[in-house]
Each structure stands twice: as structure tokens, then as C-alpha cells.
N, CA and C atoms as an extended XYZ file, in Angstrom:
507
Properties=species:S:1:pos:R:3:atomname:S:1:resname:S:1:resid:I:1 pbc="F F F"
N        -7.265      -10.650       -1.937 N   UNK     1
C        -6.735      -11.634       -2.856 CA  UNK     1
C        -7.051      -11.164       -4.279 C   UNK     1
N        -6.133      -11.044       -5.073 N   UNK     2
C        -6.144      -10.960       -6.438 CA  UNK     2
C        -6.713      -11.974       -7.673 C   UNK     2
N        -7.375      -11.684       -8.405 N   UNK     3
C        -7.569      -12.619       -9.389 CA  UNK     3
C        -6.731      -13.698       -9.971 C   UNK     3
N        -5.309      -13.477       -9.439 N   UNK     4
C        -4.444      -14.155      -10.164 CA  UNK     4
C        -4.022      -15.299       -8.479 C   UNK     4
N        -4.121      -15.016       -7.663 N   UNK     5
C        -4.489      -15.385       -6.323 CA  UNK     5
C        -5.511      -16.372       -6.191 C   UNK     5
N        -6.806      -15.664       -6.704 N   UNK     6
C        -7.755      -16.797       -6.895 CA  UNK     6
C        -7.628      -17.927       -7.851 C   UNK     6
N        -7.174      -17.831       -8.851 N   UNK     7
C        -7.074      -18.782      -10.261 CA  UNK     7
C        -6.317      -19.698       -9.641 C   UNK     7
N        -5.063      -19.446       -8.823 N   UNK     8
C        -4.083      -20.331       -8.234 CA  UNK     8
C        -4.718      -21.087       -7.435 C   UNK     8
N        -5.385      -20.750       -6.219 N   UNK     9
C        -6.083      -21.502       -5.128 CA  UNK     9
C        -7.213      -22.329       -5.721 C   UNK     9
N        -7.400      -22.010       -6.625 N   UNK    10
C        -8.791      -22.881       -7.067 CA  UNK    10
C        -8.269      -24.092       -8.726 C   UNK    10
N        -6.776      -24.104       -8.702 N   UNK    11
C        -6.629      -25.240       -9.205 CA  UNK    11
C        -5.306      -25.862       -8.371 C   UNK    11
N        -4.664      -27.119       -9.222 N   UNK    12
C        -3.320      -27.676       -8.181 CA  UNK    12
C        -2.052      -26.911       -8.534 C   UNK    12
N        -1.969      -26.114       -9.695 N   UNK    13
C        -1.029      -25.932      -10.282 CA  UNK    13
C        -1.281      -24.063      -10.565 C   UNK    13
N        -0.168      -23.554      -10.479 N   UNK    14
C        -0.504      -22.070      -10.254 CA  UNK    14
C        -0.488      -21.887      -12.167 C   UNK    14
N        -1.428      -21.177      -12.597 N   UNK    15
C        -1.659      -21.096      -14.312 CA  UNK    15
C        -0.390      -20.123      -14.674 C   UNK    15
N        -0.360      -19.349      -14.030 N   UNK    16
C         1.254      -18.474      -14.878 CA  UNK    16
C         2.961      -19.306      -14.261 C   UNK    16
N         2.983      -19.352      -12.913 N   UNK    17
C         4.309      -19.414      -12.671 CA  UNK    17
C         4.654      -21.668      -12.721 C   UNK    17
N         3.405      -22.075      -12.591 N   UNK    18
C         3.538      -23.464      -12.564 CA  UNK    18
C         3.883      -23.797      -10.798 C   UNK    18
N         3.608      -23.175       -9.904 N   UNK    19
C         3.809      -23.471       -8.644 CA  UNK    19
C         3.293      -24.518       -8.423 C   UNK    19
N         3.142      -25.925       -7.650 N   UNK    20
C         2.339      -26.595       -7.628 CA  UNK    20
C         1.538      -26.776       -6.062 C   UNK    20
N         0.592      -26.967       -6.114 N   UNK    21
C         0.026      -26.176       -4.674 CA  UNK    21
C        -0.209      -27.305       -3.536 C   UNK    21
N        -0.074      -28.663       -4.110 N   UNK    22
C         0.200      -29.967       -3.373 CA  UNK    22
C         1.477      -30.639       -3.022 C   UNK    22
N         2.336      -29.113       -2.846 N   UNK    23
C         3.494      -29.870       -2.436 CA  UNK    23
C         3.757      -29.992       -0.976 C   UNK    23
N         4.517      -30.672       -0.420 N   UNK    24
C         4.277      -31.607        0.836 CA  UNK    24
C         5.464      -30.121        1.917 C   UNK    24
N         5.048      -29.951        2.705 N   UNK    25
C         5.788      -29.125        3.773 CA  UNK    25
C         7.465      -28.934        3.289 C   UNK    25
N         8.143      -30.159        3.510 N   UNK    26
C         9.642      -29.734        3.229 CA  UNK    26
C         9.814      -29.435        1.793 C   UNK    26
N         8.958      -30.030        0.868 N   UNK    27
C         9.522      -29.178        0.024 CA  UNK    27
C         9.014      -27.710       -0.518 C   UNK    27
N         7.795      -27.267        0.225 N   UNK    28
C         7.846      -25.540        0.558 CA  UNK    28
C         8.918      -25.038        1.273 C   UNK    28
N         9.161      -25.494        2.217 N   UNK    29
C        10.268      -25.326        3.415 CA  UNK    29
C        11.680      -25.306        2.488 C   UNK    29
N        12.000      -26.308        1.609 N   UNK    30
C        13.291      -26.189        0.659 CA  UNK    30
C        13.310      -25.135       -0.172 C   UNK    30
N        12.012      -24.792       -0.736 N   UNK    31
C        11.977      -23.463       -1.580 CA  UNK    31
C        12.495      -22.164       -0.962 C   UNK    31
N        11.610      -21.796        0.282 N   UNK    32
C        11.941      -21.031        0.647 CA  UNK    32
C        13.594      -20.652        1.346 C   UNK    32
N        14.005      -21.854        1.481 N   UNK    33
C        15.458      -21.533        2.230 CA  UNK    33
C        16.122      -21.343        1.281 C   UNK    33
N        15.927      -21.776       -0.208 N   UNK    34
C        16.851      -21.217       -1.170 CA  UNK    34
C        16.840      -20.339       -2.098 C   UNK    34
N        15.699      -20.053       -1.244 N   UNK    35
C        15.272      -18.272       -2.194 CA  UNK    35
C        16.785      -17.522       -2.200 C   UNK    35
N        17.539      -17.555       -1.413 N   UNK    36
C        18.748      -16.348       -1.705 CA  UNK    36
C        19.600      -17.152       -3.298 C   UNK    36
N        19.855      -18.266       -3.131 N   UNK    37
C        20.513      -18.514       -4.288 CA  UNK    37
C        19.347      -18.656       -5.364 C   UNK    37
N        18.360      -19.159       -5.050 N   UNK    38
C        17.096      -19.171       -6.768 CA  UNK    38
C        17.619      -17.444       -6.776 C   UNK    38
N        17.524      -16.644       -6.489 N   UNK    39
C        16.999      -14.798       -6.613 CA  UNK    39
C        18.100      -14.693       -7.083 C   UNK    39
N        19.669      -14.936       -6.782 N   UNK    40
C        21.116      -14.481       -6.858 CA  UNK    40
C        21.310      -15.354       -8.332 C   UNK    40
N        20.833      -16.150       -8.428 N   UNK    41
C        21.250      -16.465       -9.835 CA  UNK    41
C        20.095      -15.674      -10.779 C   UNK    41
N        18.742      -15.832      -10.510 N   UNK    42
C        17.966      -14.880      -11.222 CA  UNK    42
C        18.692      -13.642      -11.811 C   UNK    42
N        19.077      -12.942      -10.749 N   UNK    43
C        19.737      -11.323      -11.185 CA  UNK    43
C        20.583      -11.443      -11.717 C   UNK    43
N        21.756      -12.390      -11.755 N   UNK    44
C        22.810      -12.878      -12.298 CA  UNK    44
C        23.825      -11.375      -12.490 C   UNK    44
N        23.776      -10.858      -11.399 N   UNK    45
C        25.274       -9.823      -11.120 CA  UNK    45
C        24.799       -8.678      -11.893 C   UNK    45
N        23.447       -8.590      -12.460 N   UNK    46
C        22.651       -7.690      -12.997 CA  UNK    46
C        21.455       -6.686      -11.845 C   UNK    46
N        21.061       -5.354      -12.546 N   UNK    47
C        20.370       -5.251      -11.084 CA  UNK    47
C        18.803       -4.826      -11.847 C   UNK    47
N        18.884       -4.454      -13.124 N   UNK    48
C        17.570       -4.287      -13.668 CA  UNK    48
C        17.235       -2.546      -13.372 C   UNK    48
N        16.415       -2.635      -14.266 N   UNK    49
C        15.550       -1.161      -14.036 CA  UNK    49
C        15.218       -0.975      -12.306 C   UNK    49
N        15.204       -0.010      -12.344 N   UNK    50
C        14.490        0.915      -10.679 CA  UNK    50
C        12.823        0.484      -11.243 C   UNK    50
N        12.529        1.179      -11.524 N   UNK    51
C        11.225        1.154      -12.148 CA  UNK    51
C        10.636        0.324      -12.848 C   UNK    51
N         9.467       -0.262      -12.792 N   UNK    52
C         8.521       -1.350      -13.669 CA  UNK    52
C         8.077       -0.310      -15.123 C   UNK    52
N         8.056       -1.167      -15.955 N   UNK    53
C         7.241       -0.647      -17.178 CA  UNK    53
C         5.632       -0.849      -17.612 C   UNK    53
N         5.049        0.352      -17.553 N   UNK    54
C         3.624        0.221      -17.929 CA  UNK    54
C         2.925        0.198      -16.284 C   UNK    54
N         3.759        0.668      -15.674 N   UNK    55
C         2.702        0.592      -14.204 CA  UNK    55
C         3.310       -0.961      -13.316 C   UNK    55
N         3.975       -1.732      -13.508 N   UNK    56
C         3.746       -2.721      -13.088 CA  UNK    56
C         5.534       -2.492      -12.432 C   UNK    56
N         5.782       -3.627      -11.756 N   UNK    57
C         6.859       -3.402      -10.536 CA  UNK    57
C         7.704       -4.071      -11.511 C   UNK    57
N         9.143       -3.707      -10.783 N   UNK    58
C        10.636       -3.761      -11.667 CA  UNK    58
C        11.222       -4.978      -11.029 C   UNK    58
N        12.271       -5.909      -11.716 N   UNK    59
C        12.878       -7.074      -10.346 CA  UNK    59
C        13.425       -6.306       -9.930 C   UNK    59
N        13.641       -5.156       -9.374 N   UNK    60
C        14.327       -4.485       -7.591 CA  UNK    60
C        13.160       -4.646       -6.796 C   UNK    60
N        12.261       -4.076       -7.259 N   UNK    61
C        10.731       -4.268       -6.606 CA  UNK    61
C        10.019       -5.593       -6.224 C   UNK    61
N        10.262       -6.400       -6.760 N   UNK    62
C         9.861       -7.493       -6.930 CA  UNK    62
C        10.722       -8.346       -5.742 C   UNK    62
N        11.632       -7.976       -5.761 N   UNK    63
C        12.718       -8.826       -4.840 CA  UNK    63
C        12.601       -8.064       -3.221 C   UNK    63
N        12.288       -6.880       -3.521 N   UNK    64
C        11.819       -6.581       -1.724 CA  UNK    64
C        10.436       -6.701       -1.448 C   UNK    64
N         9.560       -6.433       -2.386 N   UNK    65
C         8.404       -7.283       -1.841 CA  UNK    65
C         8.787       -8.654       -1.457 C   UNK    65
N         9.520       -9.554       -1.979 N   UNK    66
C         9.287      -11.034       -1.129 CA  UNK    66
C        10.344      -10.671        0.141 C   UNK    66
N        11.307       -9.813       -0.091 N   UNK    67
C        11.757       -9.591        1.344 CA  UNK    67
C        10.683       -8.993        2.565 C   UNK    67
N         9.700       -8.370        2.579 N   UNK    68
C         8.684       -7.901        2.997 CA  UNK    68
C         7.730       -8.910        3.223 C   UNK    68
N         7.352       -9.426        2.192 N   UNK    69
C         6.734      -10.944        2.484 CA  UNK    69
C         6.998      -11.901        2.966 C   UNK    69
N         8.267      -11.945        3.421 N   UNK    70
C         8.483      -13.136        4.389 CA  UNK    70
C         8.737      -12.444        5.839 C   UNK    70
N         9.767      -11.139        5.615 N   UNK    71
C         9.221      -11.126        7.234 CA  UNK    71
C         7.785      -10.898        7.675 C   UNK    71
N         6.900      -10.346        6.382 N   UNK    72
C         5.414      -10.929        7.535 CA  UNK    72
C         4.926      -12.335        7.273 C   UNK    72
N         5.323      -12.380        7.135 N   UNK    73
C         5.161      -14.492        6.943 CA  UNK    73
C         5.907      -15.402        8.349 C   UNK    73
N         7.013      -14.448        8.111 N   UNK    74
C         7.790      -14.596        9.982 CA  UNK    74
C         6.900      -14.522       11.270 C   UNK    74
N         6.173      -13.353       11.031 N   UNK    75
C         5.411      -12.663       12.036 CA  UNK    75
C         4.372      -13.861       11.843 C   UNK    75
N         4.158      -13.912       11.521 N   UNK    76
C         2.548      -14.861       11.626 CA  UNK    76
C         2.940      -15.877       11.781 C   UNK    76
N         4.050      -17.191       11.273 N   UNK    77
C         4.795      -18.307       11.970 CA  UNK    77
C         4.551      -17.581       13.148 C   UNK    77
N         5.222      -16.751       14.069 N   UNK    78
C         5.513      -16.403       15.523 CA  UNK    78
C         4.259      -16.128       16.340 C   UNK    78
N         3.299      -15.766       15.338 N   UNK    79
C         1.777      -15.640       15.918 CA  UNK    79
C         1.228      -17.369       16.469 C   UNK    79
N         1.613      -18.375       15.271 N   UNK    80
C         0.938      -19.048       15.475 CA  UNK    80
C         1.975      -19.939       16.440 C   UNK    80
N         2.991      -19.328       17.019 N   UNK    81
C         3.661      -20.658       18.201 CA  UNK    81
C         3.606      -19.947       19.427 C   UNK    81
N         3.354      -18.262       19.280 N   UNK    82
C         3.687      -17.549       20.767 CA  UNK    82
C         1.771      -17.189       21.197 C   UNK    82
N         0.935      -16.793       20.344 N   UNK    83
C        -0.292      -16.205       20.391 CA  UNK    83
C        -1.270      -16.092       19.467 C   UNK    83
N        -1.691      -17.439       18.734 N   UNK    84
C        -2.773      -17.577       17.841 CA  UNK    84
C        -4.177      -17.514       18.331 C   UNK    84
N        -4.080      -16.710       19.423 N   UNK    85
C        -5.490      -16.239       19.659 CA  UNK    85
C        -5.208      -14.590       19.380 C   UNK    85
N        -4.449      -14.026       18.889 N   UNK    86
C        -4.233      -12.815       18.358 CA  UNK    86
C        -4.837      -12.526       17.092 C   UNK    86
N        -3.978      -13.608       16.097 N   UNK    87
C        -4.883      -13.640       14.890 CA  UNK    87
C        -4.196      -13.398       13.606 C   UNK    87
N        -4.211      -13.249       12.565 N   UNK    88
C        -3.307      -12.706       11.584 CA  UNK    88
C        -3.528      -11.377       11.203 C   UNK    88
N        -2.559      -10.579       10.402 N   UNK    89
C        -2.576       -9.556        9.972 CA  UNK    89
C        -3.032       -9.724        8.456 C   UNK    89
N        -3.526       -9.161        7.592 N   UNK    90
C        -3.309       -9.128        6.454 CA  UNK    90
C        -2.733       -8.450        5.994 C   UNK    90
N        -1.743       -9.115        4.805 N   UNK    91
C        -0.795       -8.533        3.858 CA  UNK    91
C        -1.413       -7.537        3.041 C   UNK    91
N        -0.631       -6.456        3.293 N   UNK    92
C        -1.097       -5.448        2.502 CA  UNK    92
C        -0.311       -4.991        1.186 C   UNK    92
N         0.687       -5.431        0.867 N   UNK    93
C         1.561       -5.430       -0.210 CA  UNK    93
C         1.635       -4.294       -1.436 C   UNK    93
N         0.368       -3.390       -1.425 N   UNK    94
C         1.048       -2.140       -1.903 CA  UNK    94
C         1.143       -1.173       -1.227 C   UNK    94
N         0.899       -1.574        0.112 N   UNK    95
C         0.795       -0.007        1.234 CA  UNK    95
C         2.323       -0.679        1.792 C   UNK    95
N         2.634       -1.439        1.269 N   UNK    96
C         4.228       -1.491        2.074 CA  UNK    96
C         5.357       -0.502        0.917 C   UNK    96
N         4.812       -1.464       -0.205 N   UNK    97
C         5.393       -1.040       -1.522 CA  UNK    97
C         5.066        0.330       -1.558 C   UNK    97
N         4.462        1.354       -1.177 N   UNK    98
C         4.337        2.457       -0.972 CA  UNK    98
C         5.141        3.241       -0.525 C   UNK    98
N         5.823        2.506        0.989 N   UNK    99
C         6.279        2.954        1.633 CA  UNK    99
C         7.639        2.839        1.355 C   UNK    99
N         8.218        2.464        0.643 N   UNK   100
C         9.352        1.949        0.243 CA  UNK   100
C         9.420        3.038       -1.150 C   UNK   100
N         8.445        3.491       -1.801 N   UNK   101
C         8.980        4.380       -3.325 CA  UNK   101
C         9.921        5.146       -3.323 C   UNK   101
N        10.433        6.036       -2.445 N   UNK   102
C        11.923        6.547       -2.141 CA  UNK   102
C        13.027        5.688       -2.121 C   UNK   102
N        12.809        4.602       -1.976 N   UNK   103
C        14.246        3.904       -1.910 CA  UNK   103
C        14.699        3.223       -2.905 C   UNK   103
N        16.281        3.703       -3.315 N   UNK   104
C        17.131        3.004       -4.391 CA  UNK   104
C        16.350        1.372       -4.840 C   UNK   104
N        16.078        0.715       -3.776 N   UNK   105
C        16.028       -0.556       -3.766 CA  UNK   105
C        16.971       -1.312       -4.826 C   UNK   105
N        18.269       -1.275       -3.737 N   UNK   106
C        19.216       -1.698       -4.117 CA  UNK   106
C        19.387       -3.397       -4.383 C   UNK   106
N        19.892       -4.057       -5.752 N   UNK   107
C        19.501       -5.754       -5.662 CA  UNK   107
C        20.485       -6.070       -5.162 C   UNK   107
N        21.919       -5.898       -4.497 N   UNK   108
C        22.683       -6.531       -4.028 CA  UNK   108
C        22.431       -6.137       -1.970 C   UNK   108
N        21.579       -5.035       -1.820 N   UNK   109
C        21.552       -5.147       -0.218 CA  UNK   109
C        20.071       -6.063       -0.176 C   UNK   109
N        19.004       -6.091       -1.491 N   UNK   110
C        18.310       -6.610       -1.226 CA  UNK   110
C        18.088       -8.217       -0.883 C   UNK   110
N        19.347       -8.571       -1.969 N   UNK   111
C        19.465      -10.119       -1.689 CA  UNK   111
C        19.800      -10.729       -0.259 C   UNK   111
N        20.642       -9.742       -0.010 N   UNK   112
C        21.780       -9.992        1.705 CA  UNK   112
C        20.380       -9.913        2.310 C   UNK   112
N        19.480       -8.955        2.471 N   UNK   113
C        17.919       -8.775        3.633 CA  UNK   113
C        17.153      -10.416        2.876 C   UNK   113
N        17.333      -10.299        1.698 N   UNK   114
C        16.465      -11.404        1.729 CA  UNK   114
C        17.361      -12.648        2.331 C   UNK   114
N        18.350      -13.046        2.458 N   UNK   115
C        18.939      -14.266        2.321 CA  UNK   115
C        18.765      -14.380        4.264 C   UNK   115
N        18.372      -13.232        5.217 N   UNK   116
C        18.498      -12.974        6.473 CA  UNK   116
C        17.068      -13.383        6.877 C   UNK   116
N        16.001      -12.786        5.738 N   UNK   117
C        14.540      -12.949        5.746 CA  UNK   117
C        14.425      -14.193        5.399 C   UNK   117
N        14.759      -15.128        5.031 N   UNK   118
C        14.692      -16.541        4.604 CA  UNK   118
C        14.804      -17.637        5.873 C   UNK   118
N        16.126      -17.109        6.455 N   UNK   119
C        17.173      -17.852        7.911 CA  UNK   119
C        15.841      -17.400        8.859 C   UNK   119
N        15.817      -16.125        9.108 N   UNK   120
C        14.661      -16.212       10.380 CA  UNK   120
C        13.136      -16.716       10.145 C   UNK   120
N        12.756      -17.215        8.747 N   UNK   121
C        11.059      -17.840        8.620 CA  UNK   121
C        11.701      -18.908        8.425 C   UNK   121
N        13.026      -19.276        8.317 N   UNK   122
C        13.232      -20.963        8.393 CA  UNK   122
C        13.223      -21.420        9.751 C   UNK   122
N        13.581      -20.777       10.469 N   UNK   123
C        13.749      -20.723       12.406 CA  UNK   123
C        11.874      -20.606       12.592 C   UNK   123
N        11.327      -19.498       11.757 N   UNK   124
C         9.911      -19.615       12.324 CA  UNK   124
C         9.203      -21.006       12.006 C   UNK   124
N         9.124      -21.611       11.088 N   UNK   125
C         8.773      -22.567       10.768 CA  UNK   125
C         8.574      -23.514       11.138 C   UNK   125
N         9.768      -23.746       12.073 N   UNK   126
C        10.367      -24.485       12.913 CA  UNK   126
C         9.773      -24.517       14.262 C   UNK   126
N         9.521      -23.800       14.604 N   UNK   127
C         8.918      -22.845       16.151 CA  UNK   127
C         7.507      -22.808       15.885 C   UNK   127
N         6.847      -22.951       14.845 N   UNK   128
C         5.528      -23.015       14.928 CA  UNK   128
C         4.615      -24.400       15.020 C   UNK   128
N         4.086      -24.520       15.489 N   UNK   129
C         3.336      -26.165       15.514 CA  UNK   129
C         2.631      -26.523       14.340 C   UNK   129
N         2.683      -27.293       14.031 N   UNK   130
C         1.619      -27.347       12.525 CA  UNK   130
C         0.461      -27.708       12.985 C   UNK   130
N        -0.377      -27.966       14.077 N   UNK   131
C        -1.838      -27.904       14.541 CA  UNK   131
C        -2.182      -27.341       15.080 C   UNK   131
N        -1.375      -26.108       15.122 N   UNK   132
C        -2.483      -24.505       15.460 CA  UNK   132
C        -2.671      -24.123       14.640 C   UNK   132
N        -3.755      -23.589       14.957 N   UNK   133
C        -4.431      -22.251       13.611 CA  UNK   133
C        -5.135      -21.495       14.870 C   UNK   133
N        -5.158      -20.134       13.485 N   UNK   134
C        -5.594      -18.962       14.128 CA  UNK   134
C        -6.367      -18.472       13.100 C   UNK   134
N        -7.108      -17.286       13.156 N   UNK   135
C        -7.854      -16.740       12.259 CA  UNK   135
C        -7.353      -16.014       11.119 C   UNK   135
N        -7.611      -15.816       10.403 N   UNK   136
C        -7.417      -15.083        9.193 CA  UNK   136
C        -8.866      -14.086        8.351 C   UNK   136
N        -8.431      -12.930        8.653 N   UNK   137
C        -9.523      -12.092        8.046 CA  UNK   137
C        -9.867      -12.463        6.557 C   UNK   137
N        -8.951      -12.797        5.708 N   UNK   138
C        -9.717      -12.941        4.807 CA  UNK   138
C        -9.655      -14.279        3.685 C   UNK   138
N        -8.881      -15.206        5.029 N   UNK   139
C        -8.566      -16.607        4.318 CA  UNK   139
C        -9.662      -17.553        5.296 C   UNK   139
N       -10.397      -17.293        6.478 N   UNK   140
C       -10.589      -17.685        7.358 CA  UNK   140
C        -9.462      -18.706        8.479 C   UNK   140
N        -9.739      -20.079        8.829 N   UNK   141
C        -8.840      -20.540       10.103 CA  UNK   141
C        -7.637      -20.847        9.555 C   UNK   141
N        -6.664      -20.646        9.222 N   UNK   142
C        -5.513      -20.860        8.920 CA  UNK   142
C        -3.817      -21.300        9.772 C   UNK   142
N        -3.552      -22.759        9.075 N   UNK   143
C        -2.711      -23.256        9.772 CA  UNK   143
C        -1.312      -22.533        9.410 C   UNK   143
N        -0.151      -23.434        9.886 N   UNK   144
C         1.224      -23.256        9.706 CA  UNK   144
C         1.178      -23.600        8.478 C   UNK   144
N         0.689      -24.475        7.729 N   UNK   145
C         0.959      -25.347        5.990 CA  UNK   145
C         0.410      -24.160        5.070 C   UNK   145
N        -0.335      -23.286        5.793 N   UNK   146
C        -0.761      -22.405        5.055 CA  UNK   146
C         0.339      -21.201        4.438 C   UNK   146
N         0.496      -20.971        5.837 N   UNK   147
C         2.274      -20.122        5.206 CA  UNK   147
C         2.905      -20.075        4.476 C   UNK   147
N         3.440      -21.659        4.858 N   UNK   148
C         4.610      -22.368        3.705 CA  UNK   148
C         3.986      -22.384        2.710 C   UNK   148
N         2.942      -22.654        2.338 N   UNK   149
C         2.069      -22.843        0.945 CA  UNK   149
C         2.229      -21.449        0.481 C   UNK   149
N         1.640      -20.182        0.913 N   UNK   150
C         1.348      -18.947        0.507 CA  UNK   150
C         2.844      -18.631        0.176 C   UNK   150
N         3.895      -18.661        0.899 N   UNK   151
C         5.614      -18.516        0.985 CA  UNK   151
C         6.078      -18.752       -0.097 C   UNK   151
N         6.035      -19.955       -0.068 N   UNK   152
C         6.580      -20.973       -1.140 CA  UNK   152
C         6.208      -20.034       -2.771 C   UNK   152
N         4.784      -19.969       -2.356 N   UNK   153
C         3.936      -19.529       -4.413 CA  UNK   153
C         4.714      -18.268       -4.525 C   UNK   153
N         4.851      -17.195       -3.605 N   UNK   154
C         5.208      -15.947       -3.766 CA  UNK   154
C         6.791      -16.226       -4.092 C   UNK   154
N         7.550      -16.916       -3.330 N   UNK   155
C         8.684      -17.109       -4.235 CA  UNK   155
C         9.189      -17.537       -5.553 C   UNK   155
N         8.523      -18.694       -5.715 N   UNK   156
C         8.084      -19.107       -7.227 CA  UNK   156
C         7.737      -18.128       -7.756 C   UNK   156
N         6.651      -17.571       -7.742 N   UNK   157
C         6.078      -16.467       -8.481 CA  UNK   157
C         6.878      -15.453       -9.010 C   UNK   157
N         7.503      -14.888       -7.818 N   UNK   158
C         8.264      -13.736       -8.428 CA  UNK   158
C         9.458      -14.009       -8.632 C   UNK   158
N        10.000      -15.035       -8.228 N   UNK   159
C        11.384      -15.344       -9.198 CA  UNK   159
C        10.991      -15.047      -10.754 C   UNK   159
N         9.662      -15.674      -11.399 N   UNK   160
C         9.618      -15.975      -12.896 CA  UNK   160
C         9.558      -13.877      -12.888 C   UNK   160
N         8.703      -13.583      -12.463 N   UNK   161
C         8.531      -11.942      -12.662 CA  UNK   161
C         9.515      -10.882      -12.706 C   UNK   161
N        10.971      -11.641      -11.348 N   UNK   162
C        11.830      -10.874      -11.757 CA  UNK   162
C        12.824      -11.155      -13.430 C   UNK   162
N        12.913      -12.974      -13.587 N   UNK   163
C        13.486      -13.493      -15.119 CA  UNK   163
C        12.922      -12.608      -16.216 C   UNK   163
N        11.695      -12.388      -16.038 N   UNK   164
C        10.378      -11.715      -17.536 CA  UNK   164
C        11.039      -10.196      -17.161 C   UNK   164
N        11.829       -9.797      -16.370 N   UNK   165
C        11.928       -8.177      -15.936 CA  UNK   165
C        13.428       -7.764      -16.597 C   UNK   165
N        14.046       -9.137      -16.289 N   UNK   166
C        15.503       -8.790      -16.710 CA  UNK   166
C        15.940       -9.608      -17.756 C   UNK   166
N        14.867       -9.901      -18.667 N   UNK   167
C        15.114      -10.320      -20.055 CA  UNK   167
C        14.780       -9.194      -21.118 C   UNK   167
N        16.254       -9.178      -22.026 N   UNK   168
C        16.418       -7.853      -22.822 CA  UNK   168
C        15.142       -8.163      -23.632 C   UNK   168
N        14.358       -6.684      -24.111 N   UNK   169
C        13.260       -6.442      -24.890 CA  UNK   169
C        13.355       -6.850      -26.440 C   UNK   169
């Protein structure tokens, strides 16, 4: 967890993006299903730099990390309705982003994966019980609300990161 991770969890309101961290299941659940249109108007028929400036990630980048982040957000919904005695994985988010530095990361195939990555953690969501929990290495016992909570901020979040990316200098 990042410093900017921690600052969020330890008040109600996320200090940079304004996420608010007491919001009630459906409306995490509404966020996330409309991540394809919040993101598609974000880019607005624009696709932005390949590359981040100063070290930091570009909105192409930005928009497949949350595609990446929800299908493991999928995976762990599916942990916690098929085998939450398995456990969670932790997100590793620059060893994915790693793995991905060769690619165009194109914003119009990225939106279509995200708008697909959205439909199947809305199906997981659904499929998961909200009174299981399973472990978490480094959140400890963690439910289904936890997801949607973690889901939800990362979309918020980087919507504003990709707006600050594709606003002229």
C-alpha cells in the first residue's frame, strides 16, 4: 500500500481524487459499471501521450492499469464465492505494468477490454456473497465490500489522473 493508499483509508474522503469511502455497495457497484462511459468521455476521442511525464504513467497507462485492476478484482470476487479458503493475491501493479511496456496501449482497444472488464466484475459481484471473507496478505480478513470499496477508489482515482494527463500544458 502506498502512502497515498494510506492517507485514503485512514480518512472518509480520499484527499486528492475526493472518493468517498462510506459509500453504500450499489453505489460502488454503479461506479464501477460505468467506468466504460466515465473513461470514454474522459478521453473524449483523444488518446494522449504513450508515455507519462517525469516518470509517472500516461492516460493510456492509466486506463489499462484499471483494466488489469479489475480483472484481478474479478479474480478475487470469484475467490470469495468459489474458494475463500485459498485466499487473495496481492496486487502487484507495477510488475503487471511492466509487463505490458511493449505495448502500443492502445485507448480505443483499451476502453472496449475495459468496458468487458467492468460486465464480468459486475457478474462477479453478483456471485460473491457479501459474508465471506478470506484472507488478505496485506489488508488482513477481507470481505466482498472490500473490493467494491478498493474498485470503486481506483476508478475514481484514475479517471481524475487520466483528466490531469490529457489537459493541454
Amino acid at each position: 500500500m502506498d502512502d497515498v493508499e494510506v492517507e485514503a483509508v485512514m480518512t472518509t474522503v480520499c484527499p486528492q481524487c475526493g472518493f468517498d469511502w462510506t459509500l453504500g455497495d450499489d453505489q460502488a457497484l454503479d461506479i464501477v459499471a460505468n467506468v466504460p462511459s466515465r473513461y470514454a468521455r474522459a478521453f473524449g476521442g483523444r488518446d494522449g501521450p504513450r508515455y507519462g511525464v517525469g516518470g509517472g504513467w500516461s492516460p493510456r497507462e492509466y486506463l489499462w492499469h484499471v483494466v488489469d485492476g479489475l480483472r484481478h478484482a474479478t479474480e478475487d470476487l470469484w475467490m470469495l464465492a468459489l474458494d475463500p479458503d485459498a485466499g487473495f493475491t496481492p496486487w502487484k501493479q507495477h510488475d503487471v505494468m511492466l509487463s505490458r511496456s511493449s505495448s502500443p496501449m492502445s485507448a480505443r482497444v483499451g476502453l472496449w477490454a475495459l468496458a468487458v472488464a467492468a460486465g464480468e466484475w459486475t457478474r462477479a459481484v453478483h456471485e460473491a456473497p457479501p459474508d465471506v471473507s478470506s484472507w488478505h496478505p496485506e489488508q488482513g480478513w477481507v470481505y466482498r465490500r472490500w473490493v467494491l470499496q478498493w474498485t470503486a477508489h481506483e476508478v475514481v482515482h484514475h479517471e481524475m489522473d487520466i483528466r490531469w494527463g490529457l489537459t493541454p500544458a
